[in-house]
């Protein structure tokens, strides 16, 4: 993780004590009931989320699920989680009877998102799941249906959907400031290290760079343009077939067509750093974010000048907002629900198909 985002500054954000207002009229909810969250999978990103939640006024870590007893012990001390709220993978269905837990946040390797989401839904708790929501659209549909059937909500950890500069561009696009939007360019990549990590294991990752980092350009194309693509073409290149085995994509370039006639051209790679850039162009102006999806601060400008909003740790804002969605019924500017996560999986399935066949693939969302 450090190598992945090494070029980004790490900031320790101050505690948020006042609502953060943007010109979009969006405010981080700092008052209201607290969302009690169990973290499932105590790896590097869960650590980042747990630390960020210390700054959240609406969400708190109240439970832990891990296969490693020592981790449970260490984390329960670090985050003041009582022992009775700490579970092994074998035991955690009992979370059903634990009134201290409202939601379970799944932060495991991608292949485990589906089985854990089904279990959490059966336990009657809301599911928050990391991206990519599942390995493919078929799995994604199973998750959406299971959560609907169980009467619990399913949210995906799309932290950029709550980021102030990103939201300002969306506000400007809706206000017509860019004129007719005609083009998006998304560059998402980093040089991946250790060849034995799960991200390079097809069974656990479900693919390669596209599942992990390319998804930011897929999702970003949608919220920047404000439409869902209807066709895709894609090309795959591989320079290291030993590190990037069959079914693990190293680099994919892909192009989208949108219903309005706008187009996008994007890159997903595990072989190059310095690739974290979004560019949106319209008949009356442009927006640029660079870095666009790292942990921040996000930097951006438009034809009107630089975007200046205070950086707040993304996961802190995300968890405040997710508390408002789950507990207050708030509707976010950009959705973060299971159907939103499913759309990205439908698109990624189509990208892989286009890269495999060399043909343009029409995207059907139903
Ligand atoms: P990680 O390897 O650091 O942590 C994964 C955790 O899952 C570990 O604690 C590991 O012990 C546990 N685990 C449980 N069952 C396992 C199994 N069978 N095999 C391997 N590990 C198992 O990975 P990470 O970087 O924390 O990523 C976890 C998830 O979070 C991924 O889905 C990833 O895409 C996502 N993620 C999201 C962001 C973001 O910005 N939203 C950033 C990083 C990671």
Coordinates of C-alpha atoms and ligand atoms in Angstrom, one line a residue:
X1 CA 0.0 0.0 0.0
X2 CA 2.8 2.4 0.8
X3 CA 4.4 1.8 -2.6
X4 CA 1.1 2.1 -4.3
X5 CA 0.3 5.5 -2.9
X6 CA 3.8 6.5 -2.0
X7 CA 3.7 9.7 -4.1
X8 CA 0.8 11.0 -2.2
X9 CA 1.1 13.0 1.0
X10 CA -0.2 11.5 4.2
X11 CA -2.1 14.0 6.2
X12 CA -3.4 13.6 9.7
X13 CA -6.7 15.4 9.4
X14 CA -8.0 17.4 12.3
X15 CA -11.1 16.2 14.0
X16 CA -14.1 17.5 12.1
X17 CA -16.2 19.5 14.5
X18 CA -18.1 21.7 12.1
X19 CA -20.1 20.7 9.0
X20 CA -17.9 20.8 5.9
X21 CA -19.8 22.9 3.4
X22 CA -18.9 23.0 -0.3
X23 CA -20.4 25.2 -3.0
X24 CA -22.3 22.1 -3.9
X25 CA -24.3 22.6 -0.8
X26 CA -23.1 19.3 0.4
X27 CA -22.4 19.0 4.1
X28 CA -20.7 16.2 6.1
X29 CA -23.3 15.2 8.7
X30 CA -21.6 15.5 12.1
X31 CA -24.7 15.1 14.3
X32 CA -27.1 12.3 14.7
X33 CA -27.0 8.7 15.9
X34 CA -23.7 6.8 15.6
X35 CA -23.3 3.9 13.2
X36 CA -21.7 1.0 15.0
X37 CA -19.5 -0.9 12.6
X38 CA -17.7 -4.3 12.7
X39 CA -14.6 -4.5 10.5
X40 CA -14.2 -7.8 8.8
X41 CA -10.7 -8.6 7.5
X42 CA -8.0 -6.7 9.5
X43 CA -5.4 -5.9 6.8
X44 CA -3.8 -2.7 5.6
X45 CA -6.9 -0.9 4.3
X46 CA -9.0 -1.9 7.3
X47 CA -6.3 -0.3 9.4
X48 CA -6.6 2.9 7.4
X49 CA -10.4 2.9 7.8
X50 CA -10.2 2.2 11.5
X51 CA -7.7 5.0 12.1
X52 CA -9.9 7.4 10.0
X53 CA -13.0 6.4 11.9
X54 CA -11.4 7.9 15.0
X55 CA -12.1 11.3 13.4
X56 CA -15.7 10.4 12.5
X57 CA -18.5 11.8 14.6
X58 CA -21.1 9.5 13.1
X59 CA -19.4 6.1 12.9
X60 CA -17.5 4.0 15.4
X61 CA -15.7 0.6 15.3
X62 CA -17.6 -1.6 17.7
X63 CA -16.8 -5.0 16.4
X64 CA -13.9 -7.0 14.8
X65 CA -13.8 -10.1 12.7
X66 CA -10.4 -11.8 11.9
X67 CA -8.9 -15.3 11.5
X68 CA -5.9 -14.3 13.6
X69 CA -6.5 -14.3 17.4
X70 CA -3.5 -12.1 18.1
X71 CA -4.8 -9.4 15.7
X72 CA -8.2 -9.4 17.4
X73 CA -6.4 -8.9 20.7
X74 CA -4.2 -6.1 19.4
X75 CA -7.0 -4.3 17.5
X76 CA -9.5 -4.6 20.4
X77 CA -6.9 -2.8 22.6
X78 CA -6.1 -0.2 19.9
X79 CA -9.7 0.7 19.1
X80 CA -11.4 -0.1 22.5
X81 CA -13.5 -2.9 21.1
X82 CA -14.8 -5.2 23.9
X83 CA -13.7 -8.8 23.7
X84 CA -17.4 -9.9 23.4
X85 CA -17.6 -8.1 20.0
X86 CA -14.5 -9.8 18.6
X87 CA -15.2 -12.8 16.3
X88 CA -13.3 -15.4 14.3
X89 CA -14.5 -16.2 10.7
X90 CA -16.1 -19.4 12.0
X91 CA -18.1 -17.7 14.8
X92 CA -19.2 -14.4 13.3
X93 CA -22.7 -15.4 12.3
X94 CA -23.5 -14.8 16.0
X95 CA -23.2 -11.1 15.2
X96 CA -26.9 -11.5 14.5
X97 CA -27.6 -11.3 18.2
X98 CA -25.1 -8.5 19.0
X99 CA -27.0 -5.2 19.5
X100 CA -23.7 -3.3 19.5
X101 CA -23.3 -3.8 15.7
X102 CA -25.4 -2.2 12.9
X103 CA -23.1 -2.9 9.9
X104 CA -20.2 -5.1 8.9
X105 CA -17.5 -3.5 6.7
X106 CA -16.0 -6.2 4.5
X107 CA -12.3 -5.4 3.7
X108 CA -10.9 -8.8 2.5
X109 CA -9.4 -9.9 -0.8
X110 CA -12.0 -9.4 -3.6
X111 CA -13.1 -13.1 -3.9
X112 CA -14.3 -13.2 -0.3
X113 CA -16.6 -10.2 -0.7
X114 CA -19.5 -12.3 -1.9
X115 CA -19.4 -15.1 0.6
X116 CA -19.0 -12.7 3.5
X117 CA -21.7 -10.4 2.2
X118 CA -24.2 -13.3 2.0
X119 CA -23.4 -14.2 5.6
X120 CA -23.6 -10.7 6.9
X121 CA -27.0 -10.2 5.2
X122 CA -28.2 -13.5 6.7
X123 CA -27.2 -12.1 10.1
X124 CA -29.5 -9.1 9.5
X125 CA -26.7 -6.5 9.5
X126 CA -26.1 -3.8 6.9
X127 CA -23.2 -4.6 4.5
X128 CA -20.5 -2.2 3.6
X129 CA -18.2 -3.8 1.1
X130 CA -14.9 -2.7 -0.4
X131 CA -14.4 -2.2 -4.1
X132 CA -14.6 -4.1 -6.4
X133 CA -17.9 -5.2 -4.9
X134 CA -17.4 -8.7 -6.2
X135 CA -15.5 -10.6 -8.9
X136 CA -18.1 -10.2 -11.7
X137 CA -21.7 -9.0 -12.4
X138 CA -23.1 -12.5 -11.6
X139 CA -21.7 -12.3 -8.1
X140 CA -22.7 -8.7 -7.8
X141 CA -26.3 -9.5 -8.6
X142 CA -26.3 -12.3 -5.9
X143 CA -25.1 -9.7 -3.3
X144 CA -27.7 -7.1 -4.3
X145 CA -30.5 -9.7 -4.2
X146 CA -29.4 -11.3 -0.9
X147 CA -29.3 -7.9 0.8
X148 CA -32.7 -6.8 -0.6
X149 CA -34.2 -10.2 0.5
X150 CA -32.7 -9.8 4.0
X151 CA -33.9 -6.2 4.2
X152 CA -30.4 -4.8 4.8
X153 CA -28.6 -2.1 2.9
X154 CA -25.6 -2.8 0.8
X155 CA -23.0 0.0 0.3
X156 CA -19.7 0.0 -1.5
X157 CA -16.6 1.8 -0.2
X158 CA -16.5 4.4 -3.0
X159 CA -14.8 7.1 -0.9
X160 CA -14.3 9.5 -3.9
X161 CA -18.1 9.9 -4.1
X162 CA -17.8 12.1 -1.0
X163 CA -14.7 14.0 -1.9
X164 CA -15.2 17.8 -2.0
X165 CA -13.3 18.7 -5.2
X166 CA -14.8 15.7 -7.1
X167 CA -18.3 16.9 -5.9
X168 CA -17.6 20.4 -7.0
X169 CA -16.8 19.2 -10.5
X170 CA -20.1 17.2 -10.5
X171 CA -21.9 20.3 -9.3
X172 CA -20.4 22.4 -12.1
X173 CA -21.2 19.8 -14.7
X174 CA -24.8 19.7 -13.6
X175 CA -24.9 23.5 -13.7
X176 CA -23.8 23.4 -17.3
X177 CA -20.4 25.1 -16.6
X178 CA -18.6 22.8 -19.0
X179 CA -21.2 23.1 -21.8
X180 CA -21.8 19.8 -23.5
X181 CA -19.5 17.3 -22.1
X182 CA -17.8 15.4 -24.9
X183 CA -14.7 13.7 -23.5
X184 CA -13.3 12.0 -20.4
X185 CA -9.7 10.7 -19.9
X186 CA -8.9 8.5 -16.9
X187 CA -5.4 7.2 -16.0
X188 CA -5.2 4.8 -13.1
X189 CA -2.1 2.8 -12.3
X190 CA 0.7 2.0 -10.0
X191 CA 3.7 -0.3 -10.1
X192 CA 2.8 -3.3 -8.1
X193 CA 5.5 -4.9 -5.9
X194 CA 5.5 -8.4 -4.2
X195 CA 4.6 -10.9 -6.9
X196 CA 3.1 -13.3 -4.3
X197 CA 0.4 -11.0 -3.0
X198 CA -3.3 -11.8 -3.4
X199 CA -3.7 -8.9 -5.9
X200 CA -1.8 -11.0 -8.4
X201 CA -3.7 -14.2 -7.7
X202 CA -6.5 -14.6 -10.1
X203 CA -8.7 -16.7 -7.7
X204 CA -8.5 -14.1 -5.0
X205 CA -8.4 -10.9 -7.1
X206 CA -10.7 -11.9 -9.9
X207 CA -8.3 -10.3 -12.5
X208 CA -5.5 -7.9 -12.3
X209 CA -5.1 -4.1 -12.4
X210 CA -8.6 -3.5 -13.7
X211 CA -10.2 -5.0 -10.6
X212 CA -8.0 -3.0 -8.2
X213 CA -7.1 0.3 -9.8
X214 CA -8.7 0.5 -13.2
X215 CA -12.1 0.4 -11.5
X216 CA -11.4 4.0 -10.4
X217 CA -11.3 5.1 -14.1
X218 CA -14.4 3.0 -14.8
X219 CA -16.4 4.5 -11.9
X220 CA -14.8 8.0 -12.4
X221 CA -15.8 8.1 -16.1
X222 CA -19.4 7.6 -14.9
X223 CA -19.5 10.3 -12.2
X224 CA -17.5 12.8 -14.2
X225 CA -19.5 12.4 -17.4
X226 CA -22.7 11.9 -15.5
X227 CA -23.8 9.0 -17.8
X228 CA -23.3 5.2 -17.9
X229 CA -21.4 3.9 -21.0
X230 CA -23.3 1.9 -23.6
X231 CA -20.3 0.4 -25.4
X232 CA -16.7 -0.4 -24.8
X233 CA -13.6 -1.4 -26.8
X234 CA -10.5 -2.5 -25.0
X235 CA -6.9 -3.7 -25.6
X236 CA -4.7 -5.6 -23.3
X237 CA -0.9 -5.6 -23.2
X238 CA 1.5 -7.6 -21.1
X239 CA 5.2 -7.1 -20.6
X240 CA 5.8 -9.6 -17.8
X241 CA 3.8 -12.9 -18.2
X242 CA 5.5 -14.5 -15.3
X243 CA 4.4 -11.8 -12.8
X244 CA 1.0 -11.3 -14.5
X245 CA -0.2 -14.8 -15.2
X246 CA -3.2 -15.9 -17.3
X247 CA -6.3 -14.0 -16.2
X248 CA -4.3 -11.3 -14.3
X249 CA -4.2 -8.2 -16.5
X250 CA -1.2 -6.0 -16.3
X251 CA -2.3 -3.2 -18.6
X252 CA -5.6 -2.5 -20.3
X253 CA -6.5 0.6 -22.3
X254 CA -10.3 1.0 -22.9
X255 CA -12.7 3.3 -24.5
X256 CA -16.3 4.1 -23.7
X257 CA -19.2 5.5 -25.7
X258 CA -22.0 7.3 -23.8
X259 CA -25.6 7.8 -24.8
X260 CA -25.1 11.5 -25.4
X261 CA -22.3 10.8 -27.9
X262 CA -19.5 11.6 -25.4
X263 CA -16.6 9.3 -25.3
X264 CA -13.9 8.3 -22.8
X265 CA -10.4 6.8 -23.1
X266 CA -8.8 5.2 -20.1
X267 CA -5.8 3.3 -18.9
X268 CA -5.5 0.7 -16.1
X269 CA -2.0 -0.6 -15.3
X270 CA 0.0 -2.4 -12.6
X271 CA 3.3 -1.3 -14.3
X272 CA 3.5 2.5 -14.1
X273 CA 3.4 5.0 -11.3
X274 CA 2.4 8.7 -11.8
X275 CA -1.0 7.6 -13.2
X276 CA -3.8 9.1 -11.2
X277 CA -5.4 11.7 -13.4
X278 CA -8.9 12.5 -14.6
X279 CA -9.7 15.0 -17.3
X280 CA -13.1 16.1 -18.4
X281 CA -13.7 18.3 -21.5
X282 CA -16.8 20.1 -22.7
X283 CA -17.7 22.7 -25.3
X284 CA -17.4 25.5 -22.7
X285 CA -14.7 24.3 -20.3
X286 CA -12.8 21.6 -18.7
X287 CA -12.0 20.0 -15.3
X288 CA -8.8 18.2 -14.3
X289 CA -8.0 16.2 -11.1
X290 CA -4.4 15.1 -10.5
X291 CA -4.1 13.2 -8.2
X292 CA -7.7 12.2 -8.8
X293 CA -8.4 9.1 -6.6
X294 CA -5.4 8.7 -4.2
X295 CA -5.8 9.2 -0.5
X296 CA -5.3 12.9 -1.0
X297 CA -5.1 15.7 -0.9
X298 CA -6.8 15.6 -4.3
X299 CA -5.6 18.5 -6.5
X300 CA -7.8 20.0 -9.3
X301 CA -8.6 22.9 -11.5
X302 CA -11.2 23.9 -14.0
X303 CA -11.2 26.5 -16.7
X304 CA -12.4 28.9 -14.0
X305 CA -9.3 28.3 -11.8
X306 CA -8.0 26.0 -9.1
X307 CA -10.4 23.9 -6.9
X308 CA -9.8 24.9 -3.3
X309 CA -11.4 22.8 -0.6
X310 CA -9.9 21.6 2.7
X311 CA -8.6 18.0 2.6
X312 CA -10.3 15.7 5.1
X313 CA -9.3 12.1 5.3
X314 CA -11.5 10.4 2.8
X315 CA -12.5 7.5 4.9
X316 CA -13.6 9.8 7.7
X317 CA -16.0 11.7 5.5
X318 CA -17.1 8.4 3.8
X319 CA -18.1 6.9 7.2
X320 CA -19.9 10.0 8.4
X321 CA -21.8 10.0 5.1
X322 CA -22.5 6.3 5.2
X323 CA -23.9 6.7 8.7
X324 CA -26.2 9.3 7.3
X325 CA -27.3 7.1 4.5
X326 CA -27.9 4.0 6.7
X327 CA -29.3 5.8 9.8
X328 CA -31.0 8.9 8.4
X329 CA -32.0 7.7 4.9
X330 CA -29.8 10.4 3.3
X331 CA -29.5 10.2 -0.5
X332 CA -25.8 10.9 -1.6
X333 CA -25.0 13.1 -4.6
X334 CA -23.4 10.0 -6.3
X335 CA -24.9 6.7 -5.2
X336 CA -22.8 4.2 -3.3
X337 CA -25.3 1.4 -3.1
X338 CA -25.0 -2.2 -4.4
X339 CA -26.7 -1.3 -7.7
X340 CA -24.0 1.3 -8.3
X341 CA -21.3 -1.3 -7.5
X342 CA -23.0 -3.8 -9.8
X343 CA -22.9 -1.3 -12.7
X344 CA -19.1 -1.2 -12.5
X345 CA -18.9 -5.0 -12.5
X346 CA -21.1 -5.1 -15.6
X347 CA -18.8 -2.7 -17.3
X348 CA -15.6 -4.5 -16.2
X349 CA -17.1 -7.8 -17.5
X350 CA -17.6 -6.0 -20.8
X351 CA -14.1 -4.6 -20.8
X352 CA -12.6 -8.1 -20.3
X353 CA -14.8 -9.4 -23.1
X354 CA -13.8 -6.6 -25.4
X355 CA -10.1 -7.1 -24.7
X356 CA -10.4 -10.9 -25.2
X357 CA -12.4 -10.7 -28.4
X358 CA -11.0 -7.5 -29.9
X359 CA -14.6 -6.5 -30.6
X360 CA -16.7 -3.6 -29.5
X361 CA -19.1 -4.8 -26.7
X362 CA -22.5 -3.3 -26.1
X363 CA -23.2 -2.9 -22.4
X364 CA -26.5 -4.2 -21.0
X365 CA -27.2 -3.3 -17.4
X366 CA -30.2 -5.6 -16.7
Ligands
LIG1 P1 -4.7 -6.8 2.7 O1 -4.0 -7.9 2.1 O2 -3.8 -5.7 3.4 O3 -5.7 -7.2 3.8 C1 -6.7 -8.3 3.5 C2 -7.1 -8.9 4.8 O4 -8.0 -10.0 4.5 C3 -5.9 -9.4 5.7 O5 -6.1 -9.0 7.0 C4 -6.1 -10.9 5.5 O6 -5.6 -11.6 6.7 C5 -7.6 -11.1 5.4 N1 -8.0 -12.3 4.7 C6 -9.1 -13.0 5.1 N2 -9.2 -14.1 4.4 C7 -8.2 -14.2 3.6 C8 -7.7 -15.1 2.6 N3 -8.4 -16.2 2.4 N4 -6.6 -14.8 1.9 C9 -5.9 -13.7 2.1 N5 -6.3 -12.8 3.1 C10 -7.4 -13.0 3.8 O7 -5.5 -6.1 1.5 P2 -6.1 -4.6 1.5 O8 -5.2 -3.7 0.8 O9 -6.5 -4.3 2.9 O10 -7.4 -4.8 0.6 C11 -8.6 -5.4 1.1 C12 -9.8 -4.9 0.2 O11 -9.9 -3.5 0.3 C13 -9.7 -5.2 -1.3 O12 -11.0 -5.6 -1.8 C14 -9.2 -3.9 -1.9 O13 -9.6 -3.7 -3.2 C15 -9.9 -2.9 -1.0 N6 -9.1 -1.7 -0.9 C16 -9.8 -0.5 -1.1 C17 -9.1 0.7 -1.1 C18 -9.9 2.0 -1.2 O14 -9.3 3.1 -1.3 N7 -11.2 2.0 -1.2 C19 -7.8 0.7 -0.8 C20 -7.1 -0.5 -0.6 C21 -7.8 -1.7 -0.6

